[in-house]
Coordinates of C-alpha atoms in Angstrom, one line a residue:
Chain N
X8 CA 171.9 -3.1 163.2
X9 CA 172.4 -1.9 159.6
X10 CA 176.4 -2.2 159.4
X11 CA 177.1 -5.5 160.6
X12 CA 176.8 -7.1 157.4
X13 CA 178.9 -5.2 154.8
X14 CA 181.4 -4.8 157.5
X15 CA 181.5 -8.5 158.0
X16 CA 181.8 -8.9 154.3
X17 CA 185.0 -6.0 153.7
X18 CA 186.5 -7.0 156.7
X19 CA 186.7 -11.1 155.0
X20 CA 188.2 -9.2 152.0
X21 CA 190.6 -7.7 154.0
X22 CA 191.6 -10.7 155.5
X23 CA 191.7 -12.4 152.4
X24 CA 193.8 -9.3 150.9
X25 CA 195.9 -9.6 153.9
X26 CA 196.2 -5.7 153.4
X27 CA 195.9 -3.5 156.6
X28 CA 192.2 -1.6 155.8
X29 CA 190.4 -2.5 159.0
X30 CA 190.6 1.0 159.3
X31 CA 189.1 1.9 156.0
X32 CA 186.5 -1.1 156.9
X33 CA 185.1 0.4 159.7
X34 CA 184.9 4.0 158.3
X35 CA 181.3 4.9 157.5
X36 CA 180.6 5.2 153.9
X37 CA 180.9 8.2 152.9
X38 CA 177.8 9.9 150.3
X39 CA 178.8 13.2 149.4
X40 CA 175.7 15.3 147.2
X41 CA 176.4 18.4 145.5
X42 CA 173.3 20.7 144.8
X43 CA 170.9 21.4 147.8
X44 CA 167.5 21.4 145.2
X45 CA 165.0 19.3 145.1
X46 CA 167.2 16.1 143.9
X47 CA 169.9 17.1 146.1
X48 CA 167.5 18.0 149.5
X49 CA 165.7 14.7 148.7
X50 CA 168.6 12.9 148.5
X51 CA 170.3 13.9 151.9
X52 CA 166.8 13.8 153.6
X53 CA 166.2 10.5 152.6
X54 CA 169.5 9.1 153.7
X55 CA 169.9 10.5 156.7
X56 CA 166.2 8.9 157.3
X57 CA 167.1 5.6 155.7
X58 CA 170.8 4.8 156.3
X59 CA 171.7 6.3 159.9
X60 CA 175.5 4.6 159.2
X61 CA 176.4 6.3 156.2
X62 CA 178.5 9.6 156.4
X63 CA 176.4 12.0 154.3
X64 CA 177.7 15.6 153.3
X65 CA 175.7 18.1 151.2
X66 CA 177.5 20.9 149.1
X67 CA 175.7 23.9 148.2
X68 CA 176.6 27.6 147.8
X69 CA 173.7 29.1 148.7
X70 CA 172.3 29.1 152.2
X71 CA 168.9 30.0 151.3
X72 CA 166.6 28.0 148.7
X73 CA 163.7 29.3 146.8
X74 CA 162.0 26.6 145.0
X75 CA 160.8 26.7 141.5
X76 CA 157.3 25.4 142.3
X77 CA 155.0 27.9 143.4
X78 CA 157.2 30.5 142.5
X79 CA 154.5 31.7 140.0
X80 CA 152.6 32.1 142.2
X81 CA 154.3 35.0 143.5
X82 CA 153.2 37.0 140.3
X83 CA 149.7 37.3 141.6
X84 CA 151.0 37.6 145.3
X85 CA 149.1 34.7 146.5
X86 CA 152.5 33.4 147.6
X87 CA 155.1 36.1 149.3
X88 CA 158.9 35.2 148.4
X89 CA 159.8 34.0 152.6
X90 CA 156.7 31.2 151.9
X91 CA 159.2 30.3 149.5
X92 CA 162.3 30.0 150.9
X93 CA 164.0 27.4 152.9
X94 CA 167.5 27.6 154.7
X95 CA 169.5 24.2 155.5
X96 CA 168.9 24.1 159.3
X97 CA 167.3 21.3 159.4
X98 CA 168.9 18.9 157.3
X99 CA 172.1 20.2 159.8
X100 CA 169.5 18.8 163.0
X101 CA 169.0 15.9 161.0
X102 CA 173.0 14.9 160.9
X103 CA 173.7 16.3 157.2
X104 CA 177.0 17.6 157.0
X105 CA 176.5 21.3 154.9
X106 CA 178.9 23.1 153.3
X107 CA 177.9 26.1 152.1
X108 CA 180.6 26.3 148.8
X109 CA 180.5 26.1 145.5
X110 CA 181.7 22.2 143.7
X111 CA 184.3 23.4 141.6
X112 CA 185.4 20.0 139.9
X113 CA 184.9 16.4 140.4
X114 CA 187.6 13.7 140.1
X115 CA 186.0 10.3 138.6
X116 CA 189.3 8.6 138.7
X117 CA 190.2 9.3 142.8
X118 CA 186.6 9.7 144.0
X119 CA 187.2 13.5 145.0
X120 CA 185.7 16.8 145.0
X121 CA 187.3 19.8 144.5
X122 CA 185.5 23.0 146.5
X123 CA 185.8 26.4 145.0
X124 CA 187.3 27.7 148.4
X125 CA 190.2 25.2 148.1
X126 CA 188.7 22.3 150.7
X127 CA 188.6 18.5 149.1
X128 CA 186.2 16.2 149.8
X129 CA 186.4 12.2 149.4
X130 CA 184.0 10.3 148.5
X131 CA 182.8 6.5 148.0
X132 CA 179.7 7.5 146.1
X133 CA 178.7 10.6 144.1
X134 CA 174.9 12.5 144.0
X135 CA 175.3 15.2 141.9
X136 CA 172.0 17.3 141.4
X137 CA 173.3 20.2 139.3
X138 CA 169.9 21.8 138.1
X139 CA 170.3 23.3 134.7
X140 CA 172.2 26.1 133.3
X141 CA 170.6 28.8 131.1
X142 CA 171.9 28.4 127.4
X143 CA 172.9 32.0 126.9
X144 CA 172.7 33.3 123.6
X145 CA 171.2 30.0 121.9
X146 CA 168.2 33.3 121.7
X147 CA 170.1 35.7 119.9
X148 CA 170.7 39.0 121.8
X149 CA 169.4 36.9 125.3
X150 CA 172.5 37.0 127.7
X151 CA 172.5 38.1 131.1
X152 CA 172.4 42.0 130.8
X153 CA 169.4 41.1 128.6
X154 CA 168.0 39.6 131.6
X155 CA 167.8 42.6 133.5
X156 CA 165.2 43.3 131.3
X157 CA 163.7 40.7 130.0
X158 CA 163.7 38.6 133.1
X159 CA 163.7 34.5 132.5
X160 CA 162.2 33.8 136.3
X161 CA 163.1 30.2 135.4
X162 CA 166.2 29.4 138.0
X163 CA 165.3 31.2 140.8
X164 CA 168.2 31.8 142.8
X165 CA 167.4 33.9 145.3
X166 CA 164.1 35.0 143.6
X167 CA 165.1 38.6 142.0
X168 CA 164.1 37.3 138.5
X169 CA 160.6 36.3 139.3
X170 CA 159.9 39.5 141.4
X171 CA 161.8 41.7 138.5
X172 CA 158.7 39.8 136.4
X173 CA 155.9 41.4 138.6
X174 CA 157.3 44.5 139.6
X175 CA 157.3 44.9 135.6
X176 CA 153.8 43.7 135.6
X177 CA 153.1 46.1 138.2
X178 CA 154.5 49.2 136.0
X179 CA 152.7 48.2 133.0
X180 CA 150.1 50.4 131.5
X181 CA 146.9 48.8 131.3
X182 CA 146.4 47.5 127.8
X183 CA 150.0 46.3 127.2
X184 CA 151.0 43.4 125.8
X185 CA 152.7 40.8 128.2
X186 CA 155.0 38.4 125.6
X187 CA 156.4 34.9 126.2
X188 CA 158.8 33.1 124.8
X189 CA 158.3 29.3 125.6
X190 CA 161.7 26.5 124.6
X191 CA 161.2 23.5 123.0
X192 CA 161.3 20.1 124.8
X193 CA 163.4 18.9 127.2
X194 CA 163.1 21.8 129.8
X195 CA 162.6 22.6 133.1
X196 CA 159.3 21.7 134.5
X197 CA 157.2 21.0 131.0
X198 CA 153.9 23.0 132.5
X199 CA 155.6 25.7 134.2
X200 CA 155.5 28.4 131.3
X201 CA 151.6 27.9 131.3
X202 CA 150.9 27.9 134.4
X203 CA 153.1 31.4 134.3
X204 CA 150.9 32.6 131.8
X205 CA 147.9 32.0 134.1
X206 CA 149.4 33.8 136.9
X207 CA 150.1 36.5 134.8
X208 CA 146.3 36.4 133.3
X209 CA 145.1 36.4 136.6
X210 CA 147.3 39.6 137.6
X211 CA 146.0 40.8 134.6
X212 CA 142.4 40.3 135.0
X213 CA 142.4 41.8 138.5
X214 CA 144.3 44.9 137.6
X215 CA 144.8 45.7 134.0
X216 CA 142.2 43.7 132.5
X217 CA 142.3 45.4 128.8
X218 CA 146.3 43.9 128.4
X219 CA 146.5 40.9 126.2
X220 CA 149.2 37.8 126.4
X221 CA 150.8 36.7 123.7
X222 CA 152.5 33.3 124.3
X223 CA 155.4 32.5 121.6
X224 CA 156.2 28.8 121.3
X225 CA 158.9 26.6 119.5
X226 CA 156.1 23.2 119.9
X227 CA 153.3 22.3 118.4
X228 CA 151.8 21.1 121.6
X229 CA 152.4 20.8 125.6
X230 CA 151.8 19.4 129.3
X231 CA 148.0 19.6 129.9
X232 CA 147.5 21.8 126.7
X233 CA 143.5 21.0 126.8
X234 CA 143.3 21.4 130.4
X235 CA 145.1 24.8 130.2
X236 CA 143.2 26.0 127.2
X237 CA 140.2 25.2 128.8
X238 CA 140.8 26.9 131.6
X239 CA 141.8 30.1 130.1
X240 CA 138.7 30.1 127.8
X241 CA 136.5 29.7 131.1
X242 CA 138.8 32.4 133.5
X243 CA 140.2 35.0 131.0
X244 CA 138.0 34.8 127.5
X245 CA 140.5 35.8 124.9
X246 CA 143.1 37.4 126.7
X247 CA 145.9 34.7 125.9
X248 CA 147.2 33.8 122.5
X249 CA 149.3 31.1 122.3
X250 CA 151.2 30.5 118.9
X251 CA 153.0 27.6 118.0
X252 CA 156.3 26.6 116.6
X253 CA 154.3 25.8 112.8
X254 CA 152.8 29.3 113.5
X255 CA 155.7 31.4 113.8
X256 CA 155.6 31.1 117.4
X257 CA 159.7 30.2 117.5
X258 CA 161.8 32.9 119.5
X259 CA 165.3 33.1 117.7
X260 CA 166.1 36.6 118.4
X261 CA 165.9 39.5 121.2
X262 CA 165.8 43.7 121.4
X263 CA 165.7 44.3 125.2
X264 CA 166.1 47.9 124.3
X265 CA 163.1 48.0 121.8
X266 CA 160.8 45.3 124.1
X267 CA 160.8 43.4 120.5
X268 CA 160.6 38.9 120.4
X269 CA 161.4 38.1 116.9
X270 CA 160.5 34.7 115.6
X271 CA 161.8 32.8 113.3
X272 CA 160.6 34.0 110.2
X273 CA 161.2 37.7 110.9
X274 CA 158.2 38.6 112.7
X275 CA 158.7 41.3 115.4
X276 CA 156.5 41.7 118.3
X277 CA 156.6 44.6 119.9
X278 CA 155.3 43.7 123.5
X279 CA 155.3 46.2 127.3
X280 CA 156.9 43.0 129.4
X281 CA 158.9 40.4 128.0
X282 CA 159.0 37.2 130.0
X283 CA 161.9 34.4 127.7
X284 CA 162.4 31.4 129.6
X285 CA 165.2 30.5 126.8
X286 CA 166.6 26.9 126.0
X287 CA 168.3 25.4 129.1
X288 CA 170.9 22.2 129.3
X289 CA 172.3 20.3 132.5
X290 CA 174.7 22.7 134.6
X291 CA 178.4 23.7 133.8
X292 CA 179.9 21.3 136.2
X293 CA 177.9 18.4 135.0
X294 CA 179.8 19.3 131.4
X295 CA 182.9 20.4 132.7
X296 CA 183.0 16.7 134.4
X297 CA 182.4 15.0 130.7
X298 CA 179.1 13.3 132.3
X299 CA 176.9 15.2 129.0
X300 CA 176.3 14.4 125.7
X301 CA 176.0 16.5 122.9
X302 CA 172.6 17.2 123.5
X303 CA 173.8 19.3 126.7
X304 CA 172.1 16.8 129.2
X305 CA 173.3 13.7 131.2
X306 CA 172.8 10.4 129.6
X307 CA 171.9 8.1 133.2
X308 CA 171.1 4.6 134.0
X309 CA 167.5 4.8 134.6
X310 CA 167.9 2.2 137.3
X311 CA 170.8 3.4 139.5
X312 CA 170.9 7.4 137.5
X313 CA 174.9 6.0 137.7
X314 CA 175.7 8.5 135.0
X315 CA 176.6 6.7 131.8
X316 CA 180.0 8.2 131.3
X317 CA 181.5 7.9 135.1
X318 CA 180.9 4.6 137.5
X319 CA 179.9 6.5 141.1
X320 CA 179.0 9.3 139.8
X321 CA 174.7 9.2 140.1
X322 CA 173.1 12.0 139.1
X323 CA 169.5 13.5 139.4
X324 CA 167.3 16.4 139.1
X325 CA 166.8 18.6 136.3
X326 CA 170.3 17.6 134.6
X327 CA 170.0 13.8 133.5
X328 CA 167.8 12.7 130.2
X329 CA 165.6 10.5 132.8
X330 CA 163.9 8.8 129.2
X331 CA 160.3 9.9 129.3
X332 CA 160.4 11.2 132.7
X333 CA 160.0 15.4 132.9
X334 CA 162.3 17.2 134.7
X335 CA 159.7 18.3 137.1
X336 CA 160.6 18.3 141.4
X337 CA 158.2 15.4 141.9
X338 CA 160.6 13.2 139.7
X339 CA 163.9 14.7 141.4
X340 CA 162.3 14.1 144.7
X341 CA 161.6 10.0 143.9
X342 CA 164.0 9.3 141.9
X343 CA 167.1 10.5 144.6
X344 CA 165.7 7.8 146.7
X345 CA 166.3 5.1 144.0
X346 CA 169.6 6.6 143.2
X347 CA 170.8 7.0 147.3
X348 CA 169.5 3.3 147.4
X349 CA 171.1 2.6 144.2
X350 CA 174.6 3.7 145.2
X351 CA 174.7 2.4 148.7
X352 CA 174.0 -1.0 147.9
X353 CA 176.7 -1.1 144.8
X354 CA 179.0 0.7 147.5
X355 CA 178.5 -2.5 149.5
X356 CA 178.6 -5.1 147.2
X357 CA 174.6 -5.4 146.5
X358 CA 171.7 -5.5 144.0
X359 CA 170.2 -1.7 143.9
X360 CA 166.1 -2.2 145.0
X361 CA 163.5 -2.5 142.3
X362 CA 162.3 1.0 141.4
X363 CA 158.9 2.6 140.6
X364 CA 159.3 6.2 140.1
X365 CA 156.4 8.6 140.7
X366 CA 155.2 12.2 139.6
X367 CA 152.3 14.3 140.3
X368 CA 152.9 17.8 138.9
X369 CA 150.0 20.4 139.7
X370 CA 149.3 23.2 137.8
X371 CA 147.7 26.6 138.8
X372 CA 145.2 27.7 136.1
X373 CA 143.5 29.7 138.3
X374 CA 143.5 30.2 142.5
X375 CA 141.1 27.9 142.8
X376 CA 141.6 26.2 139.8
X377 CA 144.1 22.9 140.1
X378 CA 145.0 21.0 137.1
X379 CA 147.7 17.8 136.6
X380 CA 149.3 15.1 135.9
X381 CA 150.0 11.9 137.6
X382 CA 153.0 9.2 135.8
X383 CA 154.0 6.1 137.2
X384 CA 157.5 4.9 135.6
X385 CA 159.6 1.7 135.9
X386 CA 162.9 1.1 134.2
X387 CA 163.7 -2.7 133.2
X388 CA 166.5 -4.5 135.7
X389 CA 169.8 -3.0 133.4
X390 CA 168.9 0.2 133.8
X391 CA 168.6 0.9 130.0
X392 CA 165.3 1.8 129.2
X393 CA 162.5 3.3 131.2
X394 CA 158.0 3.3 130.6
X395 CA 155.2 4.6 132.0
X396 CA 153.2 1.7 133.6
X397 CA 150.4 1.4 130.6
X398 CA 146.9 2.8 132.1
X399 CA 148.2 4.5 134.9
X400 CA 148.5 8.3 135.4
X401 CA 147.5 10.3 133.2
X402 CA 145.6 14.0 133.3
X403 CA 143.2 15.5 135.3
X404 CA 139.4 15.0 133.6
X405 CA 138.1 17.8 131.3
X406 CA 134.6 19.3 131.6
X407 CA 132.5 21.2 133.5
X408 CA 134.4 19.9 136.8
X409 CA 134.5 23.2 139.2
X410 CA 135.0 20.5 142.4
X411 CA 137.6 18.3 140.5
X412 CA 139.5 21.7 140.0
X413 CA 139.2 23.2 143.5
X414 CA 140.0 20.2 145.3
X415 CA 143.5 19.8 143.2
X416 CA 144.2 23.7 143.7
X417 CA 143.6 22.8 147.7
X418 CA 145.9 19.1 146.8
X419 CA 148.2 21.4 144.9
X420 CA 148.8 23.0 148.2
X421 CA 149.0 20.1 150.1
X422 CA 151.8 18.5 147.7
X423 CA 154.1 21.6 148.1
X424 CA 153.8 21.4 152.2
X425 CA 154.3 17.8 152.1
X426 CA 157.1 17.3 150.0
X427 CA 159.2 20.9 151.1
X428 CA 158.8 19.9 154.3
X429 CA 160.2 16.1 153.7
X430 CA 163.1 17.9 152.3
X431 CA 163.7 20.4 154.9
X432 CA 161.9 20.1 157.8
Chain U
X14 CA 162.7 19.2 161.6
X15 CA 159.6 17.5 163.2
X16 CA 160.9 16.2 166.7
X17 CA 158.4 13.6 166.9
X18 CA 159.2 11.4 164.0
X19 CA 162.6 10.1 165.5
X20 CA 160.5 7.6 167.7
X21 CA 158.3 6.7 165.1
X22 CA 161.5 5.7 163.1
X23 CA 162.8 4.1 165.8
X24 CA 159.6 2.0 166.0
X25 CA 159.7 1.1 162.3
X26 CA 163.3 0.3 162.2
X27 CA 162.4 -1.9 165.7
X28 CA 159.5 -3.0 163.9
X29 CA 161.0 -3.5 160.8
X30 CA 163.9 -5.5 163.0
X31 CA 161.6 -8.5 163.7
X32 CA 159.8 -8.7 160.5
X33 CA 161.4 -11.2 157.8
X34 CA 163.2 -8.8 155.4
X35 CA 166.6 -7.7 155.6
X36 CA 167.2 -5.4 158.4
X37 CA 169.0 -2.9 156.4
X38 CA 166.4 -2.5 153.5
X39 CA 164.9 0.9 153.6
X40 CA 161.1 1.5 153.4
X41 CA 159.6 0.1 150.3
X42 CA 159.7 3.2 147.5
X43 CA 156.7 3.1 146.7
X44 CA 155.7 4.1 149.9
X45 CA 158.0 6.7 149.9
X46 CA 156.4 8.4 147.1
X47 CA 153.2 8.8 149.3
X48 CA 155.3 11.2 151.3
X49 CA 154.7 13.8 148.2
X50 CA 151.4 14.6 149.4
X51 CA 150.5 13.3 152.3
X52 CA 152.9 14.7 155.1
X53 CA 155.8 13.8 156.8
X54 CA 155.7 10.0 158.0
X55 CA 151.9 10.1 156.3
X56 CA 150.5 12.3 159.1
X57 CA 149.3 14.8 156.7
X58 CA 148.8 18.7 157.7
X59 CA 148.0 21.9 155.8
X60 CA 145.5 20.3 153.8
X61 CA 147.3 16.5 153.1
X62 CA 145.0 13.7 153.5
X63 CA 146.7 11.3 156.7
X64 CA 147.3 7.7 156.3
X65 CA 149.1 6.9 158.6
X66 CA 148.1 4.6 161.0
X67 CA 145.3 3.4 159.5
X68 CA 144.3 -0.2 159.4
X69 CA 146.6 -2.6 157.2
X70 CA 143.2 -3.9 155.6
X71 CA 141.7 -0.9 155.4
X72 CA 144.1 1.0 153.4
X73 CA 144.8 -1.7 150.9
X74 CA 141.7 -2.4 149.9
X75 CA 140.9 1.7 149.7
X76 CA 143.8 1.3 147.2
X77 CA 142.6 -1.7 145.2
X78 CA 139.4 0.0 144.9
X79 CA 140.8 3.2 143.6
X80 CA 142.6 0.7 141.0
X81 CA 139.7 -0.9 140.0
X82 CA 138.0 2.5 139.6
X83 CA 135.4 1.0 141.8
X84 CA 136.0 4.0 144.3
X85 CA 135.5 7.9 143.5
X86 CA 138.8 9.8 143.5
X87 CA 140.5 13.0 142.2
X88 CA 143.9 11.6 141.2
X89 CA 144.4 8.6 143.6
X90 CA 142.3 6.4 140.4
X91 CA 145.5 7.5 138.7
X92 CA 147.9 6.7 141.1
X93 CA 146.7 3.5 141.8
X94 CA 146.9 2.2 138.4
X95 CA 150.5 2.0 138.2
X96 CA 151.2 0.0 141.2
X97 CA 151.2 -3.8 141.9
X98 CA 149.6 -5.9 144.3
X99 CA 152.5 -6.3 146.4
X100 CA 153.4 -2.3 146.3
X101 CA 149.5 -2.1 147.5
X102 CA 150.6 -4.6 150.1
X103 CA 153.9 -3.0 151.3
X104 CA 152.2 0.6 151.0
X105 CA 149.5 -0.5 153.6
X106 CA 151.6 -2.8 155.7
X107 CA 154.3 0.7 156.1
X108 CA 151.4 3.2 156.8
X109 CA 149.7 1.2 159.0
X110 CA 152.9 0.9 161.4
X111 CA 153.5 4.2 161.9
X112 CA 151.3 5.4 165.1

């Protein structure tokens, strides 16, 4: 029902061509999607849903997932690390083609992917979700041994950073000081350092109440700001001070030995658990492939996320400069759609769909307090610019609202169920 | 991997077959985006809202009125706001297929 028509058409050009592609006319097209996050996941789910026809293969090394969302909430243990973990079964039951390797090299020019066991894949259109790599040493003294010890918890693999983060918590006399060093813009997920910080608060609160927070940052500002800062005043008084970028608040430098964050003009904090969720850009491959710019991220079109530098190439998630949009896993998760739709219809000779791209993003301030945001986006018909849809979206209300905040805690919970489980159910 | 949504797929792309858009155009994104929250195929669970199933009429006008701010909501007022009349229209018309 869905292939008669672009069959029809390539087999006219064949027999226009007079060439001998029947074959190659009746071959399913072929999607192949590196990265199994949520760009990646999203993208394979919805395809396999969408476009029963169409060949789709998903590379990924891992063969477990942990998502980034909700993995704060392990700090406070009202989430345990399984509730947060996902294997590939059943995008295999829904027809996905998983390999479980690592994409070693892409080749624009023959439409090829190179796996790091040896194994080449073809391909007649591109997803590449990458996710982000962490920008060693952009902190000084912050590489991976540093790490160890000053945990980022901000790729979460297969969750060892965010647990090294509470078991540190855990061993922490009461009355330490639990320090944060926050990036400046674009990042991976824009709210996620404070709603870390409330986790951690919380943690604190419960079981080591006299500890203070002290939450360096390289902005002046951030996601929610009033709604968090609100919420901190009403949950944890003056445990948390936050310091911005015009404050000092700018990590440049590291001592994992000494426990010291030292800012940019020389101040060192001497803190009991360091948490540095350092500057981040798109990952290596995305580089290695020449699809980045200088600023480290992946210039897209923000109609078909065809990757400015390589036709067939689309790619999503965390790694593209999306305009406006934040690199959050609401945002991967609608936008994969538009990009699978986007680079099926140019693989068969069509206009991609009009898009609308959506994001809630939910933030824990409390257990049962829920704070967010909600953005509606539309790029114009070229793909080169992208807005928010004026007086939509927007934050949650402030005030007095104890309802407002328990009912988007309880939605908060509700979005993570729904939208794991349209990934990987 | 819910084994009850392959008929109700079936019955859209059937459905979908007969009405007059092209056969092969997926469900209208803007539905898809519902998807976030409110469960697999809109059914809801573990706390999600369901709206699927629901009457055509119904859940159009619920929308228009969280648009218009004419109807209490949490964040739907927001999420309203950035859609058009014929996303409201293609939104309800999807939801209200799926039994």
């Amino acid at each position: 029902m869905t292939t008669h028509l672009p069959r029809r058409a390539l087999l006219g050009a064949a027999a226009v061509l007079a060439t001998p592609v029947p074959l190659r006319a009746q071959a399913a097209a072929r999607l192949v999607v590196i990265g199994g996050g949520f760009g990646g996941a999203s993208a394979v789910s919805f395809a396999r849903r969408t476009y029963p026809d169409v060949q789709v293969t998903l590379v990924e090394p891992q063969t477990r997932f942990v998502t980034c969302p909700y993995g704060n909430l392990l700090i406070g243990g009202e989430r345990q690390l399984a509730q947060i973990t996902y294997t590939y079964d059943g995008l295999r039951a829904r027809g996905v083609n998983v390999i479980h390797d690592r994409a070693a090299g892409i080749d624009a020019a023959v439409k090829r992917v190179r796996l790091a066991g040896g194994q080449t894949l073809d391909y007649d259109r591109l997803i590449l979700s990458p996710g982000i790599a962490i920008r060693w040493g952009a902190i000084e003294g912050y590489d991976q041994a540093a790490a160890e010890v000053m945990p980022h918890g901000w790729i979460p693999a297969d969750g060892s950073q965010t647990l090294l983060l509470r078991r540190q918590l855990e061993a922490m006399a009461d009355g330490g000081v639990v320090g944060f060093a926050i990036p400046a813009n674009p990042f991976r997920c824009p709210p996620g350092p404070y709603e870390r910080i409330s986790m951690v608060a919380q943690y604190l609160k419960r079981h080591k109440p006299r500890s203070k927070i002290l939450a360096l940052d390289a902005k002046e500002g951030f996601s929610k700001q009033g709604l968090f800062q609100d919420g901190w005043r009403a949950l944890y008084g003056d445990m948390i001070e936050w310091v911005p970028g015009n404050r000092d608040g700018r990590v440049v430098k590291v001592d994992p030995r000494e426990g010291v964050l030292e800012t940019e003009f020389g101040t060192r904090h001497k803190v009991a658990v360091a948490n540095v969720i350092p500057p981040q850009s798109a990952a290596s491959i995305a580089i290695e492939a020449g699809l980045a710019n200088d600023t480290g991220w992946v210039p897209v079109n923000t109609r078909t996320f065809e990757a400015r530098a390589a036709q067939g190439i689309h790619v999503i998630g965390d790694a593209n400069i999306p305009g406006p949009m934040p690199k959050s896993g609401f945002i991967a998760n609608t936008t994969s759609k538009q990009a699978v739709a986007s680079a099926i219809a140019l693989h068969r000779g069509q206009t991609p769909p009009e898009a609308v791209y959506f994001n809630t993003c939910y933030s824990h301030v409390g257990a049962e307090y829920g704070i967010s945001v909600v953005n509606i986006f539309r790029p114009n018909a070229d793909g080169t610019a992208i807005a928010e849809v004026p007086n939509s979206g927007g934050v949650s209300p402030r005030g007095d609202l104890p309802e407002q905040r328990r009912l988007e805690a309880t939605y908060a919970d509700a979005w993570y169920d729904s939208i794991t489980r349209s990934m990987f159910g | 991997m819910r084994l009850n949504a392959l008929p109700a797929l079936l019955l859209t792309l059937a459905l979908s077959s007969v009405a007059p858009v092209v056969a092969a155009e997926p469900a209208p994104l803007a539905a898809e985006a519902c998807l976030g929250c409110h469960g697999p195929d809109g059914r809801g669970g573990a706390g999600a809202i369901p709206i699927a199933g629901r009457d055509k009429a119904e859940i159009a006008a619920i929308l228009l009125a969280f648009r218009a701010n004419e109807r209490p909501g949490t964040i739907m007022g927001r999420v309203a706001r950035g859609y058009t009349d014929a996303e409201i229209a293609a939104v309800a018309d999807h939801y209200s297929r799926i039994r």
